[in-house]
Short mmCIF file of C-alpha atoms in Angstrom, two decimals:
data_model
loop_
_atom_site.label_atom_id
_atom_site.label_comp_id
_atom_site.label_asym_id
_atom_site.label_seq_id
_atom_site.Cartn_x
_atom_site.Cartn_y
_atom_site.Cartn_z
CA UNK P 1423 27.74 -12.11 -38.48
CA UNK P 1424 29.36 -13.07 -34.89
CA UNK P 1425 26.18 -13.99 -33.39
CA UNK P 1426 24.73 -17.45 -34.76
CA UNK P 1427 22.84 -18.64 -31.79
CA UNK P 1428 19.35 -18.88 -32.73
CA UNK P 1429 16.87 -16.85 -31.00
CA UNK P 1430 13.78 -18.54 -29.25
CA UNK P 1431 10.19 -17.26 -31.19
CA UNK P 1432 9.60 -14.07 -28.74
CA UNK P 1433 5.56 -13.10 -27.91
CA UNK P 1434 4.92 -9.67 -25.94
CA UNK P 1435 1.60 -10.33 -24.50
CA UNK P 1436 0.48 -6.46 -23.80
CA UNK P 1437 2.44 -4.31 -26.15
CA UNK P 1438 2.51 -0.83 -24.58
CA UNK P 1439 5.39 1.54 -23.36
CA UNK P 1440 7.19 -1.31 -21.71
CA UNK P 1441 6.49 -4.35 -23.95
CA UNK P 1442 7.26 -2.05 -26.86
CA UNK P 1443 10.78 -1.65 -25.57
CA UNK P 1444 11.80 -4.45 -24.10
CA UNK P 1445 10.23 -6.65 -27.13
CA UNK P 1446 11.75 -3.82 -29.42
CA UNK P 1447 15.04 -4.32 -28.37
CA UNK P 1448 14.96 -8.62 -28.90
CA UNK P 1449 13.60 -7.53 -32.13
CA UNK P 1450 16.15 -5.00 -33.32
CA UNK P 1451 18.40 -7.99 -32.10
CA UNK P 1452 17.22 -10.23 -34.61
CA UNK P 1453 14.71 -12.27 -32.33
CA UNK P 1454 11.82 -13.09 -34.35
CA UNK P 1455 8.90 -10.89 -31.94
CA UNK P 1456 5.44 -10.44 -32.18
CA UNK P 1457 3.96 -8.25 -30.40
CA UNK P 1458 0.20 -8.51 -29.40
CA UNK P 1459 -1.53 -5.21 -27.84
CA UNK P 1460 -4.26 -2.82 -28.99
CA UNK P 1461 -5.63 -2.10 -32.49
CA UNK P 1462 -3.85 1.07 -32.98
CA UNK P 1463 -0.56 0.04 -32.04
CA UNK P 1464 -0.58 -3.12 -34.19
CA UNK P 1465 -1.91 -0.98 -37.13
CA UNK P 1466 0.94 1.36 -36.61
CA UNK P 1467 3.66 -0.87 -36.67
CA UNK P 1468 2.57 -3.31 -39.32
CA UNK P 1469 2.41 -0.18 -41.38
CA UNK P 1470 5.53 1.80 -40.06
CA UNK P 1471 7.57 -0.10 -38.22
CA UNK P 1472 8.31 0.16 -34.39
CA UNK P 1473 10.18 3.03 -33.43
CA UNK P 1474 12.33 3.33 -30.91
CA UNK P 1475 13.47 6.86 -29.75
CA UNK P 1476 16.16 6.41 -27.44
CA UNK P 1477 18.74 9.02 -26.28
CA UNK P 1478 21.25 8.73 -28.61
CA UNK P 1479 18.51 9.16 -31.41
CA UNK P 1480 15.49 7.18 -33.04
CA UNK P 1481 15.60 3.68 -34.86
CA UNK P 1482 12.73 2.01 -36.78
CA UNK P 1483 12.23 -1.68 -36.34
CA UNK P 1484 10.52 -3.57 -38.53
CA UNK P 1485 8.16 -5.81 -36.64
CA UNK P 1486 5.06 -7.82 -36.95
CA UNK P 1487 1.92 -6.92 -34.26
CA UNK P 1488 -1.64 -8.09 -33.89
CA UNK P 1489 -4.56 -8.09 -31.74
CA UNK P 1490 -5.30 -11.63 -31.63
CA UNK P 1491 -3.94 -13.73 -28.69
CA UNK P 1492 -3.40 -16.75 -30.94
CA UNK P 1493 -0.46 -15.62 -31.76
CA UNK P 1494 1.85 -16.67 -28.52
CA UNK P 1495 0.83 -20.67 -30.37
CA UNK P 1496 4.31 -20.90 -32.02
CA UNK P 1497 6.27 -18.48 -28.84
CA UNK P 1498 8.88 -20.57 -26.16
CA UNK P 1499 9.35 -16.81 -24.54
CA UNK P 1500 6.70 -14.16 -23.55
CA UNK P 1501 7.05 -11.19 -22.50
CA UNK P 1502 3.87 -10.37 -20.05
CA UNK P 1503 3.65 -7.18 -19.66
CA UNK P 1504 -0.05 -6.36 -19.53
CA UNK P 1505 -1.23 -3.94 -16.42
CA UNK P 1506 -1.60 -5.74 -13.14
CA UNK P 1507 -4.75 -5.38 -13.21
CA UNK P 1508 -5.46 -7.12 -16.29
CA UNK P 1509 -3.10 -10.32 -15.35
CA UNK P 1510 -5.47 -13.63 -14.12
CA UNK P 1511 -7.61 -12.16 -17.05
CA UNK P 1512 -5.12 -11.80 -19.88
CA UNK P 1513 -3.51 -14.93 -18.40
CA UNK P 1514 -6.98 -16.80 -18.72
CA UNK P 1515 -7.29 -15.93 -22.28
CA UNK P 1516 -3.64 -17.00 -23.25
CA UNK P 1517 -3.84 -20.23 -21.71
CA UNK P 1518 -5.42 -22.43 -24.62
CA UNK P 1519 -2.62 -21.01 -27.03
CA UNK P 1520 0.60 -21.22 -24.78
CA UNK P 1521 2.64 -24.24 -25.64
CA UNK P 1522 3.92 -26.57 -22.55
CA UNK P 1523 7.31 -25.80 -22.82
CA UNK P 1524 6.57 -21.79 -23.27
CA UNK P 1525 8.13 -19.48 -20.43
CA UNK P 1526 6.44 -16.57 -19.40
CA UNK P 1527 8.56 -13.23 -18.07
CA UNK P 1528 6.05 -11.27 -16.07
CA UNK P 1529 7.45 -7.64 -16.70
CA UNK P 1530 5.04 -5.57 -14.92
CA UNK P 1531 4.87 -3.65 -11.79
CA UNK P 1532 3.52 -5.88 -8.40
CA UNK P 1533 4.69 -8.69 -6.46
CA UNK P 1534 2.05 -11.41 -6.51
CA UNK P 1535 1.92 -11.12 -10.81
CA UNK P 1536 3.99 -14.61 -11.40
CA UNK P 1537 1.55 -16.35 -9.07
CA UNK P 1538 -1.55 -15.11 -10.80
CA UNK P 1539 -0.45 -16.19 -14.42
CA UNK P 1540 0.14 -19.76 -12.86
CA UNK P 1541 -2.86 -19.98 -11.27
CA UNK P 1542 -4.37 -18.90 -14.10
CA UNK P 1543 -2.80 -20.34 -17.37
CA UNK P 1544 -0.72 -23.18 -15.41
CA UNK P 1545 2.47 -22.35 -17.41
CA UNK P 1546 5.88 -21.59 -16.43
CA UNK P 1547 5.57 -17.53 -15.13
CA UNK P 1548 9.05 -16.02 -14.04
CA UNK P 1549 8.97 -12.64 -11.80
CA UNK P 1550 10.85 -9.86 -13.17
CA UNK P 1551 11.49 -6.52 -11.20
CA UNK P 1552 11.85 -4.08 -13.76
CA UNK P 1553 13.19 -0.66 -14.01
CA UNK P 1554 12.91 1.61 -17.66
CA UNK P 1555 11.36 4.79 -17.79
CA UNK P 1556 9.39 4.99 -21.45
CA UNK P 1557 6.39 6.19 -22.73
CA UNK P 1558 4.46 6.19 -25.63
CA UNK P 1559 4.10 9.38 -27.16
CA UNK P 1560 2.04 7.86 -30.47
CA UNK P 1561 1.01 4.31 -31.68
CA UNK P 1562 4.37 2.69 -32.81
CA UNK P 1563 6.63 4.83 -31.06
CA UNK P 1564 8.46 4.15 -27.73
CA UNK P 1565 10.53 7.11 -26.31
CA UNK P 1566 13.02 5.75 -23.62
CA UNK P 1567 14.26 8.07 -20.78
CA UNK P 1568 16.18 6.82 -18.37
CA UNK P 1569 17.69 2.57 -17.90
CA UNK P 1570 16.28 -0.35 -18.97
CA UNK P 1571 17.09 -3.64 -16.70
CA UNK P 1572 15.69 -6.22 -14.87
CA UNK P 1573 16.17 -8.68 -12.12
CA UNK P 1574 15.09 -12.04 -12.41
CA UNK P 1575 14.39 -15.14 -10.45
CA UNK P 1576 15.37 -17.35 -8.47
CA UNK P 1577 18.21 -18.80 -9.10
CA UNK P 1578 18.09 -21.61 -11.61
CA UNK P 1579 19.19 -22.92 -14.73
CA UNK P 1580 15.94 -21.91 -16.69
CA UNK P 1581 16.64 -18.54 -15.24
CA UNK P 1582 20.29 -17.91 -16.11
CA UNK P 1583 19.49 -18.88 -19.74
CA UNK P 1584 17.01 -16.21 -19.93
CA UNK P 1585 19.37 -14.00 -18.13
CA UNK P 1586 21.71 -14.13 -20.83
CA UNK P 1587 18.94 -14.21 -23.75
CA UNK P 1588 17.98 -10.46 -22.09
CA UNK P 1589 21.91 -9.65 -21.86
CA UNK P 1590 22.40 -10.82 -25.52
CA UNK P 1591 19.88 -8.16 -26.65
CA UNK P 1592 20.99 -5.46 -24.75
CA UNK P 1593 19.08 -5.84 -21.62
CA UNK P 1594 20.86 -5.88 -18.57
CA UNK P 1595 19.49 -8.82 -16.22
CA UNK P 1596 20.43 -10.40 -13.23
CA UNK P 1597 19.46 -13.40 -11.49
CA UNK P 1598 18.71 -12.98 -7.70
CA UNK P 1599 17.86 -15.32 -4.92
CA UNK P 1600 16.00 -13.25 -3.41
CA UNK P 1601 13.23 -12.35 -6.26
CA UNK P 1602 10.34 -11.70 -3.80
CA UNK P 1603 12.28 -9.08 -2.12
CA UNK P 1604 13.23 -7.30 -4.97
CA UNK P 1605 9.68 -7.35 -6.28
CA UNK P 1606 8.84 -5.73 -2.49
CA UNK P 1607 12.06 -3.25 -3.18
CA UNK P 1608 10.74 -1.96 -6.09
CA UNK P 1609 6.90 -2.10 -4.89
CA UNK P 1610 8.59 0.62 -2.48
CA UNK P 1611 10.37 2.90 -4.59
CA UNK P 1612 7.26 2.70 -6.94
CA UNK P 1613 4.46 3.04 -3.91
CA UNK P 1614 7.15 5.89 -2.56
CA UNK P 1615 6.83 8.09 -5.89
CA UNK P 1616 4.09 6.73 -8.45
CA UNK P 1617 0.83 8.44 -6.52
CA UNK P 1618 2.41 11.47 -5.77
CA UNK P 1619 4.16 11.92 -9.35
CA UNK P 1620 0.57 11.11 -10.36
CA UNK P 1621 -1.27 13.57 -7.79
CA UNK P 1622 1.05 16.13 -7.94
CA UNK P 1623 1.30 16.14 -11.79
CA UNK P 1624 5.37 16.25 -11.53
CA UNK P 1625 8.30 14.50 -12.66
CA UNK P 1626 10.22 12.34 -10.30
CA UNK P 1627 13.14 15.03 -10.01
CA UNK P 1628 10.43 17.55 -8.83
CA UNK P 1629 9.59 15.34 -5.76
CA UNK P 1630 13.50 14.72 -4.94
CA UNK P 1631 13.46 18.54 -4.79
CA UNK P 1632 10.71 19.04 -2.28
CA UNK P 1633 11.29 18.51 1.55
CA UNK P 1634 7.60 18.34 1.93
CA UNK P 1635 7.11 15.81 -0.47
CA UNK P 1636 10.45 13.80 1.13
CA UNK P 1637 8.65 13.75 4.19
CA UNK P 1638 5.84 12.32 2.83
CA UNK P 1639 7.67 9.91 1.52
CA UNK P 1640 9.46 8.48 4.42
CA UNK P 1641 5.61 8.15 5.70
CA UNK P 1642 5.12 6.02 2.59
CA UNK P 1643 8.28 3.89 3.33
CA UNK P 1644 7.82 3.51 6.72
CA UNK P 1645 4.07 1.92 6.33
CA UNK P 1646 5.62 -0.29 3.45
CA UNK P 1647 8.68 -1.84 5.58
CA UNK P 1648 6.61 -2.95 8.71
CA UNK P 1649 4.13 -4.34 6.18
CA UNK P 1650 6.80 -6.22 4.79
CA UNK P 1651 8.28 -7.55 8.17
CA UNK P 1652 5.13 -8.37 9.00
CA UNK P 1653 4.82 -10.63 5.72
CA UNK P 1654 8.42 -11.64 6.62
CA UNK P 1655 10.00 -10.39 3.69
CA UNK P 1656 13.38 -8.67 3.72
CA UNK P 1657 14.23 -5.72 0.90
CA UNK P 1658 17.57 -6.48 -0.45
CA UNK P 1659 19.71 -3.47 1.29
CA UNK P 1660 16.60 -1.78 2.85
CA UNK P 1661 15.34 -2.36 6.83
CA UNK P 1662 14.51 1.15 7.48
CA UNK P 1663 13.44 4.67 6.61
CA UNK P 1664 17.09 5.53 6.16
CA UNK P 1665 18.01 3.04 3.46
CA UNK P 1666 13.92 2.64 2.28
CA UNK P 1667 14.36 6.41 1.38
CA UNK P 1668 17.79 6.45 0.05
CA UNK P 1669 16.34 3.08 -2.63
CA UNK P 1670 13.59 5.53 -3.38
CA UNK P 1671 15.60 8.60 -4.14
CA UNK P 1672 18.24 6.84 -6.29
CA UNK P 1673 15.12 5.84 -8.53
CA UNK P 1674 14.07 9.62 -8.53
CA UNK P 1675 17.39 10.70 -9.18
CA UNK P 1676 18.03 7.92 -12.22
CA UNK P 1677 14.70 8.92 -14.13
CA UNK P 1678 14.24 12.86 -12.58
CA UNK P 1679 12.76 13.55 -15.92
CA UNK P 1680 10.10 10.77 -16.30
CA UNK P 1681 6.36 11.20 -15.25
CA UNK P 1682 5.41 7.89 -12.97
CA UNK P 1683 3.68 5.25 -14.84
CA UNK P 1684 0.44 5.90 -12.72
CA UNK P 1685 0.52 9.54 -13.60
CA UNK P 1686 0.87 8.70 -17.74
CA UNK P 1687 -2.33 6.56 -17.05
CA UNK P 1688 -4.27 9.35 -15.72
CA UNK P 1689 -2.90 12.36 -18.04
CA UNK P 1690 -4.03 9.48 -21.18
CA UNK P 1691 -7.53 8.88 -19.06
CA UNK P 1692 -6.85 5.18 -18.38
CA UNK P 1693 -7.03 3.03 -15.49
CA UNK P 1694 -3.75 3.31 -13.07
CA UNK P 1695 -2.10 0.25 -11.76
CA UNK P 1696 -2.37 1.84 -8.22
CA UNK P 1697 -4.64 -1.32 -6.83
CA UNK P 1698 -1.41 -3.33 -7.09
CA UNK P 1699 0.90 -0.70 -5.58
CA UNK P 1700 -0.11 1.43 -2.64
CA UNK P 1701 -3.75 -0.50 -2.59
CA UNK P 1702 -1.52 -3.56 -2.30
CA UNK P 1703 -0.23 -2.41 0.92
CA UNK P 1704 -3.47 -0.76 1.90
CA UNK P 1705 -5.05 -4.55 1.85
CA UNK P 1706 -1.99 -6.43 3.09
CA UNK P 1707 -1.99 -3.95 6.32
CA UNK P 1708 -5.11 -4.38 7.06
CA UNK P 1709 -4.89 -8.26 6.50
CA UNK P 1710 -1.86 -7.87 8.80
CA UNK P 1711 -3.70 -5.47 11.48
CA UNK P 1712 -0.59 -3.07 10.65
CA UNK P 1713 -1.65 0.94 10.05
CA UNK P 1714 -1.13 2.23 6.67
CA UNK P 1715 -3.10 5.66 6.61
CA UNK P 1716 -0.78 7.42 4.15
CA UNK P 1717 -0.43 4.54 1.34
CA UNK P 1718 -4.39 4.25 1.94
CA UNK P 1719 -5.03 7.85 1.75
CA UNK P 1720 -2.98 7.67 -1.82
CA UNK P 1721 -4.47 5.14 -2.76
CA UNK P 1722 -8.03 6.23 -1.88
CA UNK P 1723 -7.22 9.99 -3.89
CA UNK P 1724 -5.59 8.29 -7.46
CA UNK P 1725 -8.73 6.23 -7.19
CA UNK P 1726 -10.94 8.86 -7.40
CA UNK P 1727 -9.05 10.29 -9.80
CA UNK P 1728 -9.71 7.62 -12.25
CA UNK P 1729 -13.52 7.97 -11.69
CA UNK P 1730 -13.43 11.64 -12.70
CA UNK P 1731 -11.22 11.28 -15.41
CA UNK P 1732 -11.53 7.65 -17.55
CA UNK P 1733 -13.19 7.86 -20.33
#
């Protein structure tokens, strides 16, 4: 073996689509990973493994899962990826079992996650913009579509260590110093396409195809850059609708076959992360007396289309 470096005890607090494959592939690294998520995904990988079904064809990964939150006790890394909506919650109820020294990676969509698990469980909580386009066809199976990377920060020495635990399993990761603005860059792309993926029951390559949905979206990105200059936050390599549309179209043009996150929720009858997307900007516009109609009026339709659909 050329790797002998030992691996930190890995936790993935929220094992769905994205904790499945991001704590899949530290596992089929030889991290030791537990992952902690729902009954029916812990049943189906204690019994057949975790499968990973990437493009180049499927792997099983044998893996140990649970339900109970005790297990993150004995775990220096977590990976947080519960949905936003869940996070001072899930953070509340990991707090008694997180050790002192424990990092937490938030790997979920948002910007103000990070701030909500230290506030909460008073623990080291890195942001993490993230982009991977997976899904969970059946407990125990993770089918990846398109990347798989992250951006971390700031800059620090905590935070080029995990860099390069992330790169060591196959992860591409950077470390930025400007984390909050990549957290706003991808709340863009994501506020940009998620709702009307979701709405509009189609894949992101369907809305880089449609003029009328383009013009929609430069709506959306419009609304979300004066929000953010009225926060004072700068997008890495976005300060208007030229460049806000052209971040938003290489995403749609990376993953043209994937369904938005917020449109697997509603097809599966859950709740959508879409309070911490375009309801985020909604609430920070009208905190900031700047009009957002469009990002409202998205937010305002998914809503409703949780209420007629969740189960």
């Amino acid at each position: 073996m050329s790797e002998t470096r030992e691996w930190p005890r890995i936790a993935v607090v929220g094992a769905g689509a994205v904790g499945g494959y991001f704590g899949g592939m530290f596992a089929r690294a030889g991290a030791p990973t537990v992952f902690i998520g729902r009954k029916h995904f812990a049943d189906a990988v204690n019994t057949n493994g975790l499968v990973l079904d990437k493009l180049h064809g499927q792997e099983r990964i044998t893996a140990t899962a649970t339900v109970e939150m005790s297990a993150v006790r004995d775990c220096s890394l977590i990976l947080f990826c519960v949905k936003a909506n869940d996070t001072s919650a899930t953070a509340t109820q990991m707090a008694p079992f997180v050790r002192p020294d424990a990092t937490v990676v938030c790997l979920q969509n948002g910007v103000d996650n990070a701030d909500q698990v230290r506030a909460a469980a008073n623990v080291a909580a890195v942001p993490a913009a993230v982009y991977v386009a997976v899904s969970v066809p059946e407990s125990g199976r993770v089918k990846h579509l398109a990347r798989g990377d992250l951006i971390i920060g700031p800059p620090s020495e905590p935070t080029t260590h995990l860099a390069d635990l992330f790169v060591r399993a196959g992860i591409p990761c950077r470390v930025s110093d400007n984390i909050e603005g990549e957290l706003w860059l991808k709340l863009l792309r994501n506020c940009a396409l998620n709702a009307i993926s979701a709405l509009g029951h189609v894949r992101y390559g369907q809305i880089a195809q449609s003029d009328d949905a383009k013009e929609l979206m430069e709506q959306i990105v419009d609304e979300v850059l004066a929000v953010a200059r009225a926060a004072d936050v700068a997008l890495p390599g976005v300060d208007d609708r030229k460049s806000g549309m052209a971040a938003a179209m290489e995403l749609a043009t990376q993953m043209a076959d994937a369904f938005s996150s917020t449109a697997q929720d509603l097809n599966r009858h859950r709740l959508t992360e879409i309070d911490a997307l375009n309801g985020y900007i909604s609430r920070r516009g009208a905190e900031l007396r700047i009009p957002v109609p469009v990002n409202h009026a998205l937010f305002t339709l998914v809503k409703l289309a949780e209420q007629t659909g969740v189960t």
